[in-house]
Short mmCIF file of C-alpha atoms and ligand atoms in Angstrom, two decimals:
data_model
loop_
_atom_site.label_atom_id
_atom_site.label_comp_id
_atom_site.label_asym_id
_atom_site.label_seq_id
_atom_site.Cartn_x
_atom_site.Cartn_y
_atom_site.Cartn_z
CA MET F 9 0.09 15.87 -2.39
CA LYS F 10 3.25 17.99 -2.05
CA HIS F 11 4.98 15.96 0.70
CA LEU F 12 4.62 12.47 2.20
CA LEU F 13 5.05 12.96 5.94
CA SER F 14 2.57 10.69 7.68
CA THR F 15 -0.23 8.22 7.11
CA GLU F 16 -2.38 9.79 9.82
CA ASN F 17 -3.11 12.66 7.43
CA LEU F 18 -3.10 10.63 4.21
CA SER F 19 -6.52 10.58 2.56
CA LEU F 20 -8.06 7.36 1.27
CA SER F 21 -7.81 8.56 -2.32
CA ASP F 22 -4.12 9.52 -1.99
CA ALA F 23 -3.32 6.19 -0.32
CA ILE F 24 -5.05 4.26 -3.10
CA ARG F 25 -3.32 6.39 -5.74
CA VAL F 26 0.09 5.43 -4.31
CA LEU F 27 -0.82 1.73 -4.09
CA ASP F 28 -2.31 1.59 -7.59
CA THR F 29 0.67 3.45 -9.07
CA ALA F 30 2.98 1.03 -7.24
CA GLU F 31 1.26 -1.86 -9.07
CA GLU F 32 2.19 -0.18 -12.37
CA MET F 33 5.73 0.37 -11.13
CA SER F 34 6.16 -3.24 -10.09
CA ALA F 35 5.66 -4.24 -13.74
CA VAL F 36 8.78 -2.18 -14.54
CA GLY F 37 10.75 -4.17 -11.93
CA GLU F 38 9.91 -7.39 -13.73
CA ARG F 39 11.38 -6.27 -17.04
CA GLU F 40 14.94 -6.85 -18.17
CA VAL F 41 15.52 -3.08 -18.40
CA LYS F 42 14.16 -1.87 -15.05
CA LYS F 43 14.07 1.80 -15.96
CA LEU F 44 11.60 4.56 -16.80
CA PRO F 45 12.59 8.06 -17.98
CA ALA F 46 9.92 9.76 -15.81
CA LEU F 47 12.24 11.72 -13.47
CA ARG F 48 15.12 12.42 -15.83
CA GLY F 49 16.91 15.62 -14.78
CA ARG F 50 15.42 15.59 -11.27
CA THR F 51 17.57 15.30 -8.14
CA VAL F 52 16.62 13.17 -5.16
CA VAL F 53 18.65 13.50 -1.94
CA ASN F 54 18.67 10.71 0.62
CA LEU F 55 19.34 12.47 3.92
CA PHE F 56 19.90 9.89 6.65
CA PHE F 57 20.59 10.93 10.24
CA GLU F 58 19.94 7.39 11.52
CA ASP F 59 21.23 4.02 10.36
CA SER F 60 19.31 2.24 7.66
CA THR F 61 19.98 -0.51 5.17
CA ARG F 62 16.73 -1.47 3.52
CA THR F 63 15.00 1.90 3.42
CA ARG F 64 17.96 3.86 2.06
CA ILE F 65 18.85 1.30 -0.61
CA SER F 66 15.20 0.97 -1.54
CA PHE F 67 14.78 4.74 -2.08
CA GLU F 68 18.02 4.80 -4.07
CA ALA F 69 16.88 1.95 -6.32
CA ALA F 70 13.47 3.59 -6.73
CA ALA F 71 14.90 6.98 -7.74
CA LYS F 72 17.37 5.37 -10.16
CA ARG F 73 14.67 3.24 -11.81
CA LEU F 74 12.87 6.51 -12.53
CA SER F 75 16.12 7.97 -14.01
CA ALA F 76 16.54 10.65 -11.30
CA ASP F 77 19.98 11.74 -10.10
CA VAL F 78 20.55 10.48 -6.55
CA ILE F 79 22.72 12.01 -3.84
CA ASN F 80 23.24 9.94 -0.70
CA PHE F 81 23.94 12.02 2.36
CA ALA F 82 24.66 10.11 5.59
CA ALA F 83 24.90 12.35 8.64
CA LYS F 84 27.74 10.29 10.04
CA GLY F 85 30.99 11.44 8.45
CA SER F 86 29.42 14.68 7.18
CA SER F 87 29.43 18.20 8.60
CA VAL F 88 26.34 17.28 10.59
CA SER F 89 28.59 15.38 13.00
CA LYS F 90 30.54 18.65 13.38
CA GLY F 91 27.35 20.30 14.63
CA GLU F 92 25.82 21.69 11.44
CA SER F 93 22.12 22.31 11.97
CA LEU F 94 19.19 20.90 10.00
CA LYS F 95 18.65 24.40 8.65
CA ASP F 96 22.18 24.73 7.25
CA THR F 97 22.03 21.23 5.79
CA ALA F 98 18.67 21.98 4.15
CA GLN F 99 19.94 25.24 2.68
CA THR F 100 22.97 23.46 1.26
CA LEU F 101 20.73 20.87 -0.38
CA ALA F 102 18.51 23.66 -1.77
CA ALA F 103 21.58 25.35 -3.27
CA MET F 104 22.42 22.04 -4.97
CA GLY F 105 18.98 21.99 -6.57
CA ALA F 106 17.37 19.06 -4.74
CA ASP F 107 13.84 18.37 -6.00
CA ALA F 108 13.04 15.80 -3.31
CA VAL F 109 14.53 15.11 0.10
CA VAL F 110 14.05 11.69 1.63
CA ILE F 111 14.78 12.19 5.30
CA ARG F 112 15.31 9.78 8.19
CA HIS F 113 15.88 11.45 11.53
CA TRP F 114 16.09 10.38 15.17
CA ALA F 115 13.87 13.31 16.18
CA SER F 116 10.11 12.83 15.79
CA GLY F 117 8.81 15.73 13.69
CA ALA F 118 12.08 16.58 11.84
CA PRO F 119 10.57 15.92 8.35
CA HIS F 120 7.53 18.08 9.20
CA ARG F 121 9.88 20.87 10.24
CA LEU F 122 11.76 20.61 6.95
CA ALA F 123 8.50 20.68 4.98
CA ALA F 124 7.06 23.63 6.90
CA THR F 125 9.99 26.03 6.58
CA ASP F 126 11.18 28.02 3.59
CA TRP F 127 14.72 26.62 3.94
CA ILE F 128 14.12 24.44 0.93
CA ASP F 129 11.37 24.15 -1.67
CA ALA F 130 11.62 20.40 -2.30
CA ALA F 131 9.14 17.58 -1.81
CA VAL F 132 9.85 15.98 1.57
CA ILE F 133 9.40 12.26 2.18
CA ASN F 134 9.52 10.97 5.73
CA ALA F 135 11.67 7.80 5.78
CA GLY F 136 11.20 7.34 9.54
CA ASP F 137 11.26 10.04 12.25
CA GLY F 138 12.09 8.90 15.77
CA THR F 139 9.27 6.83 17.20
CA HIS F 140 6.67 8.78 15.23
CA GLU F 141 5.91 7.66 11.65
CA HIS F 142 7.29 5.70 8.70
CA PRO F 143 4.69 6.19 5.97
CA THR F 144 6.40 4.41 3.07
CA GLN F 145 6.89 1.31 5.25
CA ALA F 146 3.16 1.27 6.03
CA LEU F 147 2.37 1.75 2.33
CA LEU F 148 4.60 -1.15 1.29
CA ASP F 149 3.07 -3.29 4.03
CA ALA F 150 -0.44 -2.38 2.83
CA PHE F 151 0.61 -3.12 -0.75
CA THR F 152 1.88 -6.57 0.31
CA MET F 153 -1.32 -7.27 2.29
CA ARG F 154 -3.59 -6.03 -0.51
CA ARG F 155 -1.94 -8.37 -3.03
CA HIS F 156 -2.31 -11.29 -0.64
CA TRP F 157 -5.88 -10.51 0.40
CA SER F 158 -6.94 -10.03 -3.23
CA GLN F 159 -5.46 -13.39 -4.13
CA VAL F 160 -7.24 -15.10 -1.22
CA ASN F 161 -10.54 -13.54 -2.24
CA GLY F 162 -10.02 -13.94 -5.99
CA ILE F 163 -10.33 -10.22 -6.66
CA GLU F 164 -8.14 -7.64 -8.38
CA SER F 165 -5.49 -5.89 -6.29
CA THR F 166 -6.77 -2.32 -6.71
CA GLY F 167 -8.63 0.28 -4.65
CA ALA F 168 -9.35 -0.21 -0.95
CA ALA F 169 -9.25 -3.99 -1.18
CA LEU F 170 -8.35 -4.54 2.49
CA LYS F 171 -11.91 -4.50 3.81
CA GLY F 172 -12.46 -7.15 6.45
CA MET F 173 -8.82 -8.25 6.65
CA ARG F 174 -7.76 -8.97 10.26
CA VAL F 175 -4.27 -7.67 10.97
CA ALA F 176 -2.42 -8.22 14.26
CA ILE F 177 0.69 -6.13 15.00
CA ALA F 178 2.74 -7.54 17.86
CA GLY F 179 5.75 -6.49 19.92
CA ASP F 180 7.51 -3.25 20.73
CA VAL F 181 4.68 -0.88 19.79
CA LEU F 182 5.99 1.80 22.15
CA HIS F 183 9.10 2.52 20.07
CA SER F 184 7.68 1.62 16.68
CA ARG F 185 7.01 4.21 14.00
CA VAL F 186 6.06 1.24 11.77
CA ALA F 187 3.18 0.32 14.09
CA ARG F 188 1.87 3.89 14.25
CA SER F 189 1.92 4.40 10.50
CA ASN F 190 0.33 1.01 9.92
CA VAL F 191 -2.53 1.57 12.36
CA TRP F 192 -3.58 4.82 10.66
CA LEU F 193 -3.23 3.55 7.10
CA LEU F 194 -4.90 0.19 7.70
CA LYS F 195 -7.82 1.94 9.37
CA THR F 196 -8.17 4.22 6.33
CA LEU F 197 -8.08 1.18 4.02
CA GLY F 198 -10.75 -0.68 6.00
CA ALA F 199 -8.77 -3.43 7.74
CA GLU F 200 -9.35 -4.47 11.38
CA VAL F 201 -6.22 -3.97 13.47
CA THR F 202 -5.26 -5.47 16.85
CA LEU F 203 -2.09 -4.41 18.66
CA VAL F 204 -0.56 -7.10 20.87
CA ALA F 205 2.12 -6.21 23.41
CA PRO F 206 3.11 -6.32 27.04
CA PRO F 207 1.60 -3.30 28.86
CA THR F 208 5.12 -1.84 29.28
CA LEU F 209 5.59 -1.67 25.52
CA LEU F 210 2.33 0.13 24.71
CA PRO F 211 2.29 3.93 24.44
CA ILE F 212 0.20 6.13 26.70
CA GLY F 213 -3.11 6.95 25.02
CA VAL F 214 -3.18 3.80 22.85
CA GLU F 215 -6.82 3.31 23.88
CA HIS F 216 -7.66 6.28 21.64
CA TRP F 217 -6.05 4.74 18.56
CA PRO F 218 -8.43 3.27 15.96
CA CYS F 219 -7.65 -0.37 16.82
CA LYS F 220 -8.11 -3.07 19.44
CA VAL F 221 -5.44 -3.78 22.05
CA SER F 222 -4.55 -7.19 23.48
CA TYR F 223 -1.95 -8.45 25.95
CA ASP F 224 -2.23 -12.07 24.82
CA LEU F 225 -0.76 -13.26 21.52
CA ASP F 226 -2.25 -16.77 21.68
CA GLN F 227 -5.77 -15.45 22.31
CA THR F 228 -5.39 -13.05 19.40
CA LEU F 229 -4.29 -15.87 17.08
CA GLU F 230 -7.14 -18.12 18.21
CA ALA F 231 -9.64 -15.36 17.41
CA GLY F 232 -8.38 -15.43 13.79
CA VAL F 233 -5.71 -13.40 12.03
CA ASP F 234 -5.08 -12.93 8.30
CA ALA F 235 -1.78 -11.05 8.62
CA MET F 236 0.54 -11.31 11.61
CA MET F 237 3.07 -8.46 11.72
CA MET F 238 5.95 -8.84 14.16
CA LEU F 239 7.85 -5.73 15.30
CA ARG F 240 11.53 -5.53 16.14
CA VAL F 241 12.43 -5.12 19.80
CA GLN F 242 14.19 -1.74 19.54
CA GLY F 243 17.03 -2.17 22.03
CA GLU F 244 18.71 1.07 20.93
CA ARG F 245 15.68 3.12 22.04
CA MET F 246 15.33 1.40 25.42
CA ASN F 247 16.80 3.20 28.41
CA ALA F 248 15.23 0.85 30.94
CA SER F 249 14.14 -2.76 31.25
CA PHE F 250 10.76 -3.27 29.60
CA PHE F 251 10.48 -7.06 30.07
CA PRO F 252 12.00 -9.60 32.51
CA SER F 253 14.30 -11.47 30.06
CA THR F 254 14.67 -12.17 26.36
CA ARG F 255 13.61 -15.78 27.00
CA GLU F 256 10.41 -14.61 28.68
CA TYR F 257 9.81 -12.12 25.87
CA SER F 258 10.07 -14.69 23.08
CA ARG F 259 7.93 -17.19 25.02
CA ARG F 260 5.08 -14.72 25.51
CA TRP F 261 5.38 -12.25 22.64
CA GLY F 262 7.56 -13.89 20.01
CA PHE F 263 6.27 -15.67 16.92
CA ASP F 264 7.98 -18.95 17.73
CA ASP F 265 7.82 -22.44 16.23
CA ALA F 266 4.86 -23.47 18.41
CA ARG F 267 2.80 -20.51 17.19
CA LEU F 268 3.80 -21.28 13.61
CA ARG F 269 2.41 -24.81 14.07
CA ALA F 270 -0.68 -23.39 15.77
CA LEU F 271 -1.64 -21.57 12.56
CA ASP F 272 -1.88 -24.95 10.80
CA ASP F 273 -3.75 -26.52 13.74
CA LEU F 274 -6.21 -23.62 13.78
CA GLY F 275 -6.81 -24.10 10.05
CA MET F 276 -5.48 -20.67 9.08
CA LYS F 277 -3.84 -21.77 5.87
CA ASP F 278 -3.77 -18.30 4.27
CA THR F 279 -2.31 -16.32 7.19
CA ILE F 280 0.90 -14.46 6.33
CA ILE F 281 3.74 -13.50 8.69
CA MET F 282 5.27 -10.04 8.19
CA HIS F 283 8.29 -8.19 9.59
CA PRO F 284 9.69 -4.82 8.45
CA GLY F 285 13.30 -5.87 9.15
CA PRO F 286 15.88 -5.93 10.54
CA MET F 287 14.81 -9.07 12.42
CA ASN F 288 16.06 -10.29 15.78
CA ARG F 289 15.80 -13.99 14.95
CA GLY F 290 15.01 -16.02 18.06
CA LEU F 291 13.59 -13.01 19.89
CA GLU F 292 10.44 -11.60 18.24
CA ILE F 293 10.43 -14.17 15.43
CA SER F 294 11.88 -17.67 15.08
CA SER F 295 13.97 -18.62 12.07
CA ALA F 296 11.41 -21.24 11.07
CA ALA F 297 8.69 -18.56 10.98
CA ALA F 298 10.88 -15.99 9.18
CA ASP F 299 11.85 -18.52 6.50
CA SER F 300 8.48 -20.29 6.16
CA PRO F 301 6.33 -20.06 3.03
CA ARG F 302 3.96 -17.85 5.05
CA SER F 303 6.67 -15.20 5.50
CA THR F 304 6.42 -12.09 3.33
CA VAL F 305 9.66 -10.53 4.62
CA LEU F 306 11.40 -10.55 1.23
CA ALA F 307 8.24 -9.66 -0.69
CA GLN F 308 7.97 -6.59 1.57
CA VAL F 309 11.51 -5.54 0.57
CA ARG F 310 10.73 -6.09 -3.12
CA ASN F 311 7.44 -4.20 -2.90
CA GLY F 312 9.21 -1.36 -1.08
CA VAL F 313 10.96 -0.34 -4.29
CA SER F 314 7.68 -0.20 -6.26
CA VAL F 315 5.93 1.80 -3.53
CA ARG F 316 8.80 4.30 -3.26
CA MET F 317 8.89 4.67 -7.04
CA ALA F 318 5.19 5.49 -6.87
CA ALA F 319 5.69 8.05 -4.09
CA LEU F 320 8.58 9.79 -5.89
CA TYR F 321 6.71 9.74 -9.19
CA LEU F 322 3.51 11.20 -7.74
CA LEU F 323 5.34 13.92 -5.79
CA LEU F 324 7.76 14.94 -8.54
CA SER F 325 6.10 14.44 -11.89
CA GLY F 326 4.03 17.61 -11.80
CA ASP F 327 0.32 16.99 -11.62
CA SER F 328 -0.16 14.30 -8.98
CA ARG F 329 -3.70 13.70 -10.22
CA GLU F 330 -2.38 12.26 -13.46
CA ALA F 331 -2.67 8.55 -13.95
CA ALA F 332 0.40 6.34 -13.73
CA PRO F 333 2.69 6.41 -16.75
CA ASN F 334 1.94 4.12 -19.60
CA VAL F 335 4.60 1.57 -18.82
CA SER F 336 4.82 -0.10 -22.22
CA GLN F 337 5.06 3.22 -24.05
CA SER F 338 7.69 4.61 -21.65
CA SER F 339 9.81 1.50 -22.11
CA LYS F 340 10.23 2.35 -25.80
CA GLU F 341 11.55 5.79 -24.88
CA THR F 342 14.19 4.25 -22.62
CA ASN F 343 15.59 1.95 -25.27
C1 NCD N 13 12.00 -0.07 10.61
C2 NCD N 13 12.46 1.31 11.04
O1 NCD N 13 13.60 1.68 10.79
O2 NCD N 13 11.65 1.98 11.61
N1 NCD N 13 12.81 -0.69 9.68
C3 NCD N 13 12.73 -0.37 8.36
O3 NCD N 13 12.49 0.75 7.97
N2 NCD N 13 12.90 -1.38 7.49
C4 NCD N 13 11.72 -0.95 11.74
C5 NCD N 13 12.80 -1.22 12.73
O4 NCD N 13 13.88 -0.64 12.70
O5 NCD N 13 12.53 -2.04 13.60
#
């Protein structure tokens, strides 16, 4: 694995390697000194052409916990806003000796372009490209689900432990790179995925995706769901009206208080509620649902750091077939 660009092309063994390494990394996050020397002397550039809070901070924390040098490069306020091209930016980063570039871009395909050219010889990680893919988000979601599903089934959280898990992903699928990356990865890991959305918020060709499609959230819940992932309504990508009103949207497609109660009534005591953030409380998810014990929203953020540490470690530490670092031994080196 030289780059991490999509989950559609991520093999089962690479996916499992990232998730298993992330388990090792999460042990580091629980220590008083949250640092490993693994990437000392390496430079990671966060290149963000689109706004981000969670993802950018998460990559920064991940790189720092691995002792890499981190350069944050936001396109706003840089020469990019003066019209500098992706090529010039990439060549500048290459001249600065970047070993990895974490890129978020409004154009679908920008990270692939960066990886395919000889502008720069760094590992490229896609941190969200347009409406296309967001592989590390899908990996952290899968990590969160695998931990939960293993606990429910009393098994260890390793390997492809998502077999048989029923995952519903509801909301603005049309504009969601999170939904796309999740569908591919969850399929690879053996989960059963159902997309739930109004017809106007489903992409053309969705019938060819490896999942079921439903227009009815209540029916989907009644059929049984182990993880319910709500997607943000992406107002900034909407140039037309995709639903009659926000009230109508939350009544039909939102995870509201009534649906939260329905999980109890249906006897689904182990079902979790997920959201990648940022949340529109009261629209796609109610506050009671977002703050309930079933919610994994904050666990997803926490797990994001471990998963991104794993991705950076596997891409940058030479032989990606090596096992994860021996955490206890490395800790002695840090002290
Ligand atoms: C997602 C994104 O940016 O694609 N958020 C994230 O990475 N935490 C989802 C979203 O913006 O709705």
